[in-house]
CSV table of C-alpha atoms in Angstrom, one decimal:
chain,number,residue,atom,x,y,z
B,110,MET,CA,21.1,17.6,-203.6
B,111,GLN,CA,24.0,20.0,-203.9
B,112,ARG,CA,27.1,18.2,-205.3
B,113,ARG,CA,29.5,21.0,-205.5
B,114,TYR,CA,30.7,23.6,-203.0
B,115,ARG,CA,32.9,26.5,-203.5
B,116,PHE,CA,36.0,26.5,-201.3
B,117,GLU,CA,36.3,30.2,-201.0
B,118,ASP,CA,32.8,30.2,-199.5
B,119,ILE,CA,33.8,28.0,-196.6
B,120,PRO,CA,35.0,30.0,-193.7
B,121,VAL,CA,36.4,27.1,-191.5
B,122,PHE,CA,36.5,23.3,-191.9
B,123,ASP,CA,35.2,20.8,-189.3
B,124,HIS,CA,37.9,18.4,-189.9
B,125,HIS,CA,41.3,18.2,-191.9
B,126,THR,CA,43.1,15.3,-193.3
B,127,ASP,CA,45.7,14.5,-196.0
B,128,VAL,CA,43.4,12.0,-198.1
B,129,LEU,CA,39.8,11.6,-197.9
B,130,VAL,CA,38.5,8.2,-199.0
B,131,ALA,CA,34.6,8.1,-199.8
B,132,GLY,CA,33.4,4.4,-199.6
B,133,LEU,CA,34.9,1.5,-197.8
B,134,GLY,CA,34.3,-1.4,-200.3
B,135,GLY,CA,37.0,-3.2,-201.9
B,136,ALA,CA,38.4,-0.2,-203.8
B,137,GLY,CA,38.2,2.2,-200.7
B,138,ALA,CA,39.9,-0.4,-198.4
B,139,CYS,CA,42.7,-0.9,-200.7
B,140,ALA,CA,43.1,2.9,-201.4
B,141,THR,CA,43.2,3.5,-197.6
B,142,LEU,CA,45.8,0.9,-197.0
B,143,GLU,CA,48.2,2.1,-199.7
B,144,ALA,CA,47.8,5.9,-198.7
B,145,ARG,CA,48.5,4.9,-195.0
B,146,ALA,CA,51.5,2.9,-196.2
B,147,ALA,CA,52.8,6.0,-197.9
B,148,GLY,CA,52.5,7.8,-194.7
B,149,ALA,CA,49.3,9.9,-195.5
B,150,GLU,CA,46.9,10.8,-192.9
B,151,VAL,CA,43.7,9.2,-194.1
B,152,MET,CA,40.0,9.7,-193.2
B,153,VAL,CA,37.4,7.3,-194.6
B,154,LEU,CA,33.6,7.9,-194.9
B,155,GLU,CA,31.3,5.0,-195.3
B,156,TRP,CA,27.6,5.5,-195.7
B,157,SER,CA,26.6,2.2,-194.2
B,158,ALA,CA,27.1,1.1,-190.5
B,159,GLY,CA,30.2,-0.9,-191.7
B,160,GLY,CA,32.5,-1.3,-194.5
B,161,GLY,CA,32.4,-4.1,-197.2
B,162,GLY,CA,30.4,-2.6,-200.2
B,163,SER,CA,29.6,-4.8,-203.1
B,164,THR,CA,32.8,-6.7,-202.8
B,165,MET,CA,31.8,-8.2,-199.6
B,166,MET,CA,28.6,-9.4,-201.1
B,167,SER,CA,30.4,-11.2,-204.2
B,168,ALA,CA,32.1,-14.5,-204.3
B,169,CYS,CA,35.2,-12.3,-204.7
B,170,GLU,CA,37.2,-14.2,-207.4
B,171,MET,CA,39.8,-12.0,-208.9
B,172,TYR,CA,40.5,-12.2,-212.5
B,173,LEU,CA,44.4,-12.1,-212.5
B,174,GLY,CA,47.4,-13.4,-214.7
B,175,GLY,CA,50.2,-12.2,-216.6
B,176,SER,CA,54.0,-11.8,-215.8
B,177,GLY,CA,54.4,-15.6,-216.4
B,178,GLY,CA,51.6,-16.2,-214.1
B,179,THR,CA,50.6,-15.4,-210.5
B,180,ALA,CA,52.1,-17.3,-207.6
B,181,LEU,CA,49.0,-19.4,-207.5
B,182,GLN,CA,48.9,-20.1,-211.2
B,183,ARG,CA,52.6,-21.1,-211.3
B,184,ASP,CA,52.3,-23.3,-208.1
B,185,LEU,CA,49.6,-25.1,-209.9
B,186,GLY,CA,51.6,-25.6,-213.2
B,187,PHE,CA,50.0,-22.8,-215.3
B,188,GLU,CA,52.0,-20.2,-217.4
B,189,ASP,CA,50.3,-17.0,-218.4
B,190,SER,CA,52.3,-14.4,-220.2
B,191,THR,CA,51.5,-10.8,-219.9
B,192,GLU,CA,50.9,-10.7,-223.6
B,193,ASN,CA,48.6,-13.7,-223.5
B,194,PHE,CA,46.5,-12.1,-220.7
B,195,LEU,CA,46.4,-8.8,-222.5
B,196,ASN,CA,45.3,-10.3,-225.7
B,197,TYR,CA,42.4,-11.9,-223.8
B,198,LEU,CA,41.4,-8.6,-222.3
B,199,LYS,CA,41.5,-7.0,-225.8
B,200,THR,CA,39.4,-9.5,-227.3
B,201,ALA,CA,36.9,-9.3,-224.3
B,202,PHE,CA,36.4,-5.5,-224.5
B,203,GLY,CA,37.4,-4.6,-228.0
B,204,PRO,CA,36.6,-0.9,-228.8
B,205,TYR,CA,35.1,-0.4,-225.4
B,206,ALA,CA,38.5,-1.0,-223.7
B,207,ASP,CA,41.0,1.5,-222.3
B,208,PRO,CA,44.4,0.2,-223.7
B,209,ALA,CA,46.5,2.1,-221.0
B,210,ARG,CA,44.3,0.7,-218.2
B,211,MET,CA,44.3,-3.0,-219.5
B,212,THR,CA,48.2,-2.8,-220.1
B,213,ALA,CA,48.7,-1.6,-216.5
B,214,TYR,CA,46.5,-4.4,-215.2
B,215,ALA,CA,48.0,-7.2,-217.3
B,216,GLU,CA,51.4,-6.0,-216.2
B,217,GLY,CA,50.7,-5.6,-212.6
B,218,ALA,CA,48.0,-8.4,-211.6
B,219,ALA,CA,50.5,-11.0,-210.7
B,220,GLU,CA,52.1,-8.6,-208.2
B,221,HIS,CA,48.5,-7.7,-206.9
B,222,PHE,CA,47.9,-11.4,-205.9
B,223,ASP,CA,51.3,-11.2,-203.9
B,224,TRP,CA,49.8,-8.1,-202.2
B,225,MET,CA,46.6,-9.7,-201.4
B,226,GLU,CA,48.4,-12.7,-199.8
B,227,ALA,CA,50.7,-10.4,-197.8
B,228,GLN,CA,47.6,-8.8,-196.4
B,229,GLY,CA,46.5,-12.2,-195.1
B,230,VAL,CA,43.8,-13.3,-197.6
B,231,PRO,CA,44.0,-17.1,-197.8
B,232,TYR,CA,44.4,-18.9,-201.1
B,233,LYS,CA,44.5,-22.6,-201.4
B,234,ARG,CA,46.8,-24.2,-203.9
B,235,GLY,CA,44.1,-26.3,-205.4
B,236,PHE,CA,42.7,-26.2,-209.0
B,237,TYR,CA,39.1,-26.7,-209.8
B,238,PRO,CA,38.9,-27.9,-213.6
B,239,HIS,CA,35.3,-28.0,-214.4
B,240,ARG,CA,32.6,-25.6,-215.9
B,241,GLU,CA,31.3,-23.8,-212.8
B,242,VAL,CA,30.5,-20.1,-211.9
B,243,VAL,CA,32.0,-20.6,-208.5
B,244,ALA,CA,34.1,-23.6,-207.4
B,245,GLU,CA,32.4,-25.1,-204.1
B,246,THR,CA,35.5,-27.5,-203.4
B,247,GLY,CA,37.6,-25.1,-201.5
B,248,ASP,CA,40.0,-24.8,-204.3
B,249,SER,CA,41.4,-21.3,-205.3
B,250,LEU,CA,42.0,-21.4,-209.1
B,251,GLN,CA,39.4,-21.9,-211.8
B,252,TYR,CA,38.2,-20.9,-215.1
B,253,THR,CA,35.7,-17.9,-214.5
B,254,GLY,CA,34.8,-16.6,-218.1
B,255,ASN,CA,35.1,-17.3,-221.7
B,256,GLU,CA,38.7,-18.4,-221.8
B,257,LYS,CA,38.0,-21.8,-223.3
B,258,ALA,CA,35.3,-20.5,-225.7
B,259,TRP,CA,35.3,-18.8,-229.2
B,260,PRO,CA,36.5,-16.2,-230.3
B,261,PHE,CA,38.7,-15.8,-227.0
B,262,ASN,CA,40.5,-19.1,-227.5
B,263,ASP,CA,41.4,-18.1,-231.0
B,264,ALA,CA,43.1,-14.7,-229.6
B,265,SER,CA,44.9,-16.2,-226.5
B,266,GLU,CA,45.8,-19.5,-225.0
B,267,PRO,CA,43.1,-20.6,-222.3
B,268,VAL,CA,44.5,-20.3,-218.9
B,269,PRO,CA,42.4,-20.3,-215.6
B,270,ARG,CA,42.5,-16.9,-214.2
B,271,GLY,CA,39.8,-16.9,-211.4
B,272,HIS,CA,41.4,-16.5,-207.9
B,273,LEU,CA,39.1,-17.2,-205.2
B,274,PRO,CA,39.8,-17.0,-201.5
B,275,ALA,CA,40.4,-20.4,-200.0
B,276,ASP,CA,37.4,-22.5,-198.6
B,277,SER,CA,34.9,-19.8,-199.3
B,278,GLY,CA,32.5,-20.8,-202.2
B,279,HIS,CA,30.1,-18.0,-202.7
B,280,SER,CA,31.3,-16.3,-199.4
B,281,GLY,CA,34.6,-15.3,-200.7
B,282,GLY,CA,33.8,-11.5,-200.4
B,283,VAL,CA,33.3,-12.0,-196.7
B,284,THR,CA,36.7,-13.6,-196.5
B,285,LEU,CA,38.6,-11.0,-198.3
B,286,MET,CA,36.9,-7.9,-196.9
B,287,THR,CA,37.1,-9.1,-193.3
B,288,GLN,CA,40.9,-9.3,-193.7
B,289,LEU,CA,41.0,-5.9,-195.5
B,290,LEU,CA,38.9,-4.1,-193.1
B,291,SER,CA,40.8,-5.5,-190.2
B,292,ASN,CA,43.9,-4.1,-191.8
B,293,VAL,CA,42.3,-0.8,-192.5
B,294,ALA,CA,41.3,-0.6,-188.6
B,295,ALA,CA,45.0,-1.5,-187.6
B,296,SER,CA,46.4,1.2,-190.3
B,297,GLY,CA,45.5,4.2,-188.1
B,298,ALA,CA,43.1,5.5,-190.6
B,299,ASP,CA,40.2,7.4,-189.2
B,300,VAL,CA,37.1,5.6,-190.2
B,301,ARG,CA,33.7,7.2,-189.9
B,302,CYS,CA,30.6,5.0,-190.5
B,303,ASP,CA,27.1,6.4,-191.0
B,304,ALA,CA,28.7,9.2,-192.8
B,305,ARG,CA,27.7,10.0,-196.5
B,306,ALA,CA,29.9,12.0,-198.8
B,307,THR,CA,27.4,14.3,-200.7
B,308,GLY,CA,29.6,17.0,-202.3
B,309,LEU,CA,32.8,18.0,-203.3
B,310,ILE,CA,34.6,21.3,-202.5
B,311,GLN,CA,36.5,23.0,-205.5
B,312,ASP,CA,38.4,26.0,-205.4
B,313,ASP,CA,38.5,28.7,-208.2
B,314,SER,CA,41.3,27.2,-209.8
B,315,GLY,CA,39.6,23.8,-210.2
B,316,ARG,CA,41.2,21.9,-207.5
B,317,ILE,CA,39.5,19.7,-205.2
B,318,ARG,CA,40.0,20.8,-201.6
B,319,GLY,CA,37.6,18.5,-199.8
B,320,VAL,CA,34.1,17.1,-199.2
B,321,VAL,CA,30.9,17.8,-197.6
B,322,ALA,CA,29.5,14.9,-195.8
B,323,ARG,CA,26.1,14.2,-193.9
B,324,ILE,CA,27.0,13.0,-190.3
B,325,ASP,CA,24.7,13.1,-187.3
B,326,ASN,CA,22.0,14.6,-189.6
B,327,ARG,CA,24.2,17.7,-190.4
B,328,ASN,CA,26.5,18.8,-193.0
B,329,VAL,CA,30.1,18.5,-192.1
B,330,THR,CA,33.1,20.0,-194.1
B,331,ILE,CA,36.3,18.0,-194.3
B,332,GLU,CA,39.4,19.4,-195.8
B,333,ALA,CA,41.6,17.0,-197.8
B,334,ARG,CA,45.0,18.5,-198.3
B,335,ARG,CA,46.3,16.1,-200.8
B,336,GLY,CA,43.2,14.6,-202.4
B,337,VAL,CA,39.8,12.8,-202.4
B,338,VAL,CA,39.2,9.4,-203.6
B,339,LEU,CA,35.8,8.4,-204.7
B,340,CYS,CA,35.0,4.7,-204.2
B,341,GLN,CA,31.2,4.9,-203.8
B,342,GLY,CA,30.1,2.1,-206.1
B,343,GLY,CA,28.0,2.2,-209.3
B,344,PHE,CA,24.4,3.5,-209.8
B,345,ILE,CA,22.3,0.4,-210.1
B,346,MET,CA,20.3,1.3,-207.1
B,347,ASN,CA,19.4,4.8,-208.4
B,348,GLU,CA,16.3,4.2,-210.3
B,349,GLN,CA,16.3,7.5,-212.0
B,350,MET,CA,20.0,6.9,-213.2
B,351,SER,CA,19.3,3.5,-214.4
B,352,ALA,CA,16.1,4.5,-216.3
B,353,GLN,CA,18.3,7.2,-218.0
B,354,HIS,CA,21.3,5.2,-218.8
B,355,ILE,CA,20.3,1.4,-219.2
B,356,PRO,CA,16.6,1.7,-220.0
B,357,TYR,CA,16.7,-1.5,-222.1
B,358,LEU,CA,17.4,-3.3,-218.8
B,359,ASN,CA,15.9,-1.2,-216.1
B,360,SER,CA,12.2,-2.9,-216.4
B,361,ILE,CA,13.5,-6.5,-216.5
B,362,CYS,CA,16.4,-6.6,-214.0
B,363,THR,CA,17.0,-7.5,-210.4
B,364,ARG,CA,19.3,-4.8,-209.1
B,365,HIS,CA,22.5,-6.4,-207.8
B,366,GLY,CA,24.8,-4.6,-205.4
B,367,ASN,CA,24.7,-2.9,-202.1
B,368,PRO,CA,21.8,-0.7,-201.2
B,369,ASN,CA,24.1,2.5,-201.5
B,370,ASP,CA,25.2,1.9,-205.0
B,371,ARG,CA,23.3,5.0,-205.9
B,372,GLY,CA,25.9,6.8,-208.1
B,373,ASP,CA,26.9,9.4,-205.4
B,374,GLY,CA,30.6,9.4,-206.5
B,375,ILE,CA,29.7,9.6,-210.3
B,376,LEU,CA,27.4,12.6,-209.6
B,377,MET,CA,29.9,14.3,-207.4
B,378,GLY,CA,32.6,13.9,-210.0
B,379,THR,CA,30.5,15.0,-212.9
B,380,ALA,CA,29.4,18.2,-210.8
B,381,VAL,CA,33.0,19.3,-210.6
B,382,GLY,CA,33.8,18.6,-214.3
B,383,GLY,CA,34.6,15.0,-214.4
B,384,HIS,CA,33.4,13.1,-217.5
B,385,ALA,CA,31.3,10.0,-217.2
B,386,ILE,CA,31.8,7.3,-219.9
B,387,ASN,CA,30.4,3.9,-220.8
B,388,MET,CA,27.1,4.6,-218.8
B,389,GLY,CA,24.9,2.6,-221.1
B,390,GLU,CA,26.7,-0.7,-220.3
B,391,ALA,CA,25.9,-3.2,-217.6
B,392,PHE,CA,26.6,-6.8,-216.5
B,393,LEU,CA,23.6,-9.1,-217.2
B,394,CYS,CA,23.5,-12.7,-216.1
B,395,VAL,CA,21.5,-15.4,-217.9
B,396,ALA,CA,22.7,-18.7,-216.2
B,397,ASN,CA,22.3,-21.8,-218.4
B,398,TYR,CA,24.6,-23.6,-216.0
B,399,PRO,CA,25.2,-25.2,-213.3
B,400,PRO,CA,24.7,-28.1,-214.0
B,401,ARG,CA,27.2,-28.0,-216.4
B,402,GLN,CA,25.7,-30.7,-218.8
B,403,LEU,CA,23.3,-28.2,-219.9
B,404,THR,CA,26.1,-26.8,-222.0
B,405,TYR,CA,25.2,-29.5,-224.4
B,406,GLY,CA,22.0,-27.8,-225.1
B,407,ILE,CA,21.5,-25.1,-227.7
B,408,PHE,CA,19.9,-21.7,-227.3
B,409,VAL,CA,17.5,-20.3,-230.0
B,410,ASN,CA,15.6,-16.8,-230.3
B,411,ASP,CA,11.9,-16.5,-230.9
B,412,LYS,CA,12.5,-17.2,-234.6
B,413,GLY,CA,14.0,-20.7,-233.9
B,414,GLN,CA,17.5,-19.5,-234.8
B,415,ARG,CA,20.7,-20.1,-232.8
B,416,PHE,CA,22.4,-16.9,-231.7
B,417,ILE,CA,25.5,-17.9,-229.5
B,418,ASN,CA,27.9,-20.7,-228.9
B,419,GLU,CA,26.5,-22.1,-225.5
B,420,ASP,CA,29.9,-22.8,-223.9
B,421,VAL,CA,30.3,-19.1,-223.1
B,422,TYR,CA,30.3,-17.3,-219.6
B,423,ILE,CA,26.7,-16.3,-218.3
B,424,ALA,CA,27.2,-12.6,-218.9
B,425,ARG,CA,28.1,-13.2,-222.5
B,426,LEU,CA,24.9,-15.3,-222.9
B,427,GLY,CA,23.0,-12.6,-221.1
B,428,HIS,CA,24.1,-9.8,-223.3
B,429,TYR,CA,23.1,-11.7,-226.5
B,430,ALA,CA,19.8,-13.0,-225.0
B,431,ALA,CA,18.9,-9.4,-224.2
B,432,VAL,CA,19.7,-8.1,-227.7
B,433,GLN,CA,17.4,-10.5,-229.4
B,434,GLN,CA,14.2,-9.1,-231.0
B,435,SER,CA,12.1,-10.1,-227.9
B,436,ASN,CA,13.0,-10.8,-224.3
B,437,LYS,CA,12.4,-14.5,-224.7
B,438,VAL,CA,15.0,-17.2,-225.7
B,439,TYR,CA,14.8,-21.0,-225.6
B,440,MET,CA,17.1,-23.9,-224.7
B,441,PHE,CA,16.6,-27.1,-226.5
B,442,ILE,CA,18.0,-30.2,-225.0
B,443,ASP,CA,17.6,-34.0,-225.0
B,444,ASN,CA,16.8,-36.4,-222.2
B,445,GLU,CA,20.4,-37.4,-221.7
B,446,ASN,CA,21.5,-33.9,-220.5
B,447,PHE,CA,18.3,-32.4,-219.3
B,448,ALA,CA,18.3,-30.8,-215.9
B,449,ARG,CA,16.9,-27.7,-214.3
B,450,PRO,CA,19.2,-24.9,-214.3
B,451,ALA,CA,20.4,-24.1,-210.6
B,452,TYR,CA,20.6,-20.3,-211.0
B,453,ALA,CA,17.6,-19.8,-213.3
B,454,GLN,CA,14.7,-21.1,-211.2
B,455,ALA,CA,12.0,-19.3,-213.5
B,456,ALA,CA,13.1,-21.2,-216.7
B,457,GLU,CA,9.9,-23.0,-217.7
B,458,VAL,CA,9.7,-26.1,-219.9
B,459,VAL,CA,7.2,-25.2,-222.7
B,460,ALA,CA,7.2,-28.2,-225.0
B,461,VAL,CA,8.4,-31.9,-224.7
B,462,GLY,CA,8.2,-34.5,-227.5
B,463,GLU,CA,9.7,-37.8,-228.8
B,464,THR,CA,10.7,-35.9,-232.0
B,465,VAL,CA,12.0,-32.4,-232.7
B,466,GLU,CA,8.7,-31.9,-234.8
B,467,GLU,CA,6.6,-32.6,-231.8
B,468,VAL,CA,8.4,-30.1,-229.8
B,469,GLU,CA,8.1,-27.5,-232.4
B,470,ARG,CA,4.4,-28.1,-233.0
B,471,ASP,CA,3.8,-27.5,-229.3
B,472,SER,CA,6.2,-24.4,-229.0
B,473,PRO,CA,5.4,-20.8,-230.1
B,474,LEU,CA,8.3,-21.0,-232.6
B,475,PRO,CA,7.7,-20.5,-236.5
B,476,GLU,CA,6.8,-23.7,-238.3
B,477,GLY,CA,9.9,-25.4,-239.6
B,478,SER,CA,12.4,-23.1,-237.7
B,479,LEU,CA,13.3,-25.4,-234.8
B,480,VAL,CA,13.6,-28.6,-237.1
B,481,ALA,CA,15.9,-26.7,-239.5
B,482,THR,CA,18.1,-25.6,-236.7
B,483,VAL,CA,18.4,-28.7,-235.0
B,484,ASN,CA,18.9,-30.8,-238.1
B,485,TYR,CA,21.8,-28.5,-239.3
B,486,TYR,CA,23.4,-28.5,-235.8
B,487,ASN,CA,23.1,-32.4,-235.5
B,488,ALA,CA,24.7,-32.8,-239.0
B,489,MET,CA,27.6,-30.6,-238.1
B,490,ALA,CA,28.0,-31.9,-234.6
B,491,ALA,CA,28.3,-35.3,-235.9
B,492,LYS,CA,31.4,-34.1,-237.8
B,493,GLY,CA,32.8,-32.4,-234.8
B,494,GLU,CA,32.0,-29.0,-236.2
B,495,ASP,CA,30.1,-26.0,-235.4
B,496,PRO,CA,30.7,-23.6,-238.4
B,497,LEU,CA,28.2,-21.1,-237.2
B,498,PHE,CA,29.4,-20.2,-233.7
B,499,HIS,CA,32.5,-22.5,-233.1
B,500,LYS,CA,31.2,-24.1,-230.0
B,501,SER,CA,34.0,-26.2,-228.4
B,502,ALA,CA,34.2,-29.8,-229.3
B,503,ASP,CA,34.1,-30.5,-225.4
B,504,TRP,CA,30.3,-29.6,-225.5
B,505,LEU,CA,29.4,-30.6,-229.1
B,506,GLN,CA,27.4,-33.7,-229.8
B,507,PRO,CA,24.2,-34.3,-231.7
B,508,PHE,CA,20.9,-34.8,-230.0
B,509,GLY,CA,19.8,-38.4,-229.9
B,510,GLN,CA,18.1,-39.3,-226.7
B,511,PRO,CA,14.4,-38.5,-226.8
B,512,PRO,CA,12.4,-37.2,-225.1
B,513,TYR,CA,13.5,-33.6,-226.2
B,514,ALA,CA,12.5,-30.5,-224.3
B,515,LEU,CA,12.4,-26.8,-225.0
B,516,MET,CA,12.9,-24.5,-222.1
B,517,LEU,CA,11.9,-20.9,-222.0
B,518,PHE,CA,14.2,-18.3,-220.5
B,519,ASP,CA,12.0,-15.3,-220.3
B,520,LEU,CA,14.1,-12.3,-219.2
B,521,GLU,CA,11.0,-10.6,-217.7
B,522,ALA,CA,10.3,-13.7,-215.6
B,523,LEU,CA,13.9,-14.4,-214.8
B,524,LYS,CA,14.6,-10.9,-213.6
B,525,PRO,CA,18.4,-11.4,-214.2
B,526,PRO,CA,21.0,-9.7,-211.9
B,527,VAL,CA,22.3,-6.5,-213.4
B,528,PHE,CA,24.9,-4.0,-212.2
B,529,THR,CA,26.4,-1.0,-213.8
B,530,LEU,CA,29.8,-0.8,-215.8
B,531,GLY,CA,30.0,2.9,-216.5
B,532,GLY,CA,31.5,5.6,-214.4
B,533,LEU,CA,34.2,8.4,-214.3
B,534,ASP,CA,36.8,8.5,-216.9
B,535,THR,CA,40.2,7.9,-215.0
B,536,LEU,CA,43.8,7.5,-215.7
B,537,PRO,CA,45.2,4.1,-214.7
B,538,SER,CA,46.9,5.8,-211.7
B,539,GLY,CA,43.3,7.0,-210.6
B,540,GLU,CA,43.1,10.8,-211.5
B,541,VAL,CA,39.6,11.7,-212.6
B,542,LEU,CA,39.5,13.2,-216.1
B,543,ASN,CA,37.4,16.0,-217.6
B,544,SER,CA,35.9,15.7,-221.1
B,545,ASP,CA,39.2,16.8,-222.6
B,546,ARG,CA,40.9,13.9,-220.6
B,547,GLU,CA,42.7,16.4,-218.4
B,548,PRO,CA,43.0,15.5,-214.7
B,549,ILE,CA,41.0,17.5,-212.3
B,550,PRO,CA,43.6,18.2,-209.4
B,551,GLY,CA,43.0,16.5,-206.3
B,552,LEU,CA,40.3,14.1,-207.5
B,553,PHE,CA,40.7,10.3,-207.8
B,554,ALA,CA,38.3,7.4,-208.2
B,555,ALA,CA,38.4,3.8,-208.4
B,556,GLY,CA,35.8,0.7,-208.1
B,557,ARG,CA,32.4,1.0,-210.0
B,558,THR,CA,32.6,4.9,-209.4
B,559,ALA,CA,35.2,4.7,-212.3
B,560,ALA,CA,34.9,3.1,-215.8
B,561,GLY,CA,37.0,0.1,-215.1
B,562,ILE,CA,38.5,-2.9,-217.1
B,563,PRO,CA,35.1,-4.7,-217.5
B,564,ARG,CA,33.2,-2.4,-219.9
B,565,ASN,CA,30.6,-4.6,-221.4
B,566,ALA,CA,28.6,-7.8,-220.5
B,567,GLN,CA,29.7,-9.8,-223.6
B,568,GLY,CA,33.4,-9.7,-222.5
B,569,TYR,CA,32.9,-10.1,-218.7
B,570,ALA,CA,34.4,-12.7,-216.6
B,571,SER,CA,33.8,-13.5,-212.9
B,572,GLY,CA,36.4,-11.6,-210.9
B,573,MET,CA,37.1,-8.7,-213.2
B,574,SER,CA,35.1,-6.1,-211.1
B,575,VAL,CA,37.0,-7.3,-207.7
B,576,GLY,CA,40.2,-7.5,-209.6
B,577,ASP,CA,39.8,-4.0,-211.2
B,578,ALA,CA,38.3,-2.3,-208.0
B,579,THR,CA,41.1,-3.6,-205.6
B,580,PHE,CA,44.0,-3.0,-208.1
B,581,PHE,CA,43.1,0.4,-209.1
B,582,GLY,CA,42.0,1.3,-205.6
B,583,ARG,CA,45.4,0.7,-204.5
B,584,ARG,CA,46.8,2.9,-207.4
B,585,ALA,CA,44.4,5.8,-206.5
B,586,GLY,CA,45.5,5.6,-202.9
B,587,CYS,CA,49.1,5.9,-203.7
B,588,SER,CA,48.4,8.7,-206.2
B,589,ALA,CA,46.5,10.8,-203.7
B,590,ALA,CA,49.0,10.2,-201.1
B,591,ALA,CA,51.8,11.5,-203.4
B,592,ALA,CA,49.7,14.6,-204.5
B,593,ALA,CA,50.9,18.0,-203.6
B,594,ASP,CA,49.8,19.3,-200.2
B,595,ASN,CA,47.5,22.3,-200.7
B,596,HIS,CA,49.4,24.0,-198.0
């Protein structure tokens, strides 16, 4: 498929606009609203029959804080300084992180919450205090990541940062996107659905001048006088790109996203000189909770050795499970806390016994390995310590109520959900960069088309993708609207 077209070869355009937004998920909707608020004429192209994207499919927590706390955090008695929030993000993503992007987010996230409420997205002033992936109580504030787990709790004071639309549970994306799409329709933007942007139009100076789109089974040329904003999602649904960039996950994963996460924006951006980064990183979920009492269990690899503090978020567990020597990890737990993991239906009990020795004998683990691991864990837990992995005292107790069970989490059987975290390199203001980190004039990107705040699974928390997509979608829309007119 042709991804780049020469401006000088196009005799006449079919349509003209100031700003062209490709994709109408969370990033595209926010880019559109800000560009329209700035007075720009906006055309939106959405490949599907309607907007929403992966954001609409999500629970739609947004991971927000800083500036002393968002209005929701402050109303519920929580304080979250920008420094504290930034320290958490730095610990989460380490050398993968973009410092300028993290700083912009930490400084602006509280205002972003105010903007969302002003758009009409409802948030209930209720705090859900328990360990849960998504609160089902209707409350809008919860912990959604590794805030209370080591090493994050050493780097920053734990603060709940998951902001969930009110009374939504797992359907928060529908709540948020329904409101944003209504606002887009009322904004006067020209929205074209069943319209796939396939290529960028670039002039000989390197400036982006518009797009070629497939509409009504023909190629249509659209001039964008100020800029093009690419918001077409990631590439998890593109099997060729997934096999190329995340081969270690490609054969075991369930592809998580909307069907049009096929990398169009990334491929278009690179065709005109954009630089794609972080392409080998992806979100990977291995869910040992809910129910939350399973956190009292311990995980071991196929050598019978622990490899993680079990009170971490499901993406961090997923990452460390995937980098063990096999695709198999095991949870050991006693009768007091045994339950079936709600999100890991394929997890299988492979051994049960009245003693650890009996469990080990019936398991595929090396002789003596599980016994040594459990004996050491029990001895340290009795002292309230976990010197190896620093599991929180809230979830640290010796195993003492037989029978004991060993549960297999086989990644090939679990088929854990995966979505990509790589994309175009951009400035925090949305400009797409080339390999020398120089902006490509007239080209902007946001959402999973860009490499955002979350850049690896081990530091991921629920809400980071939606928070990043909507926040930087707004910035990209503002930047495109402010760009110089080609005329």
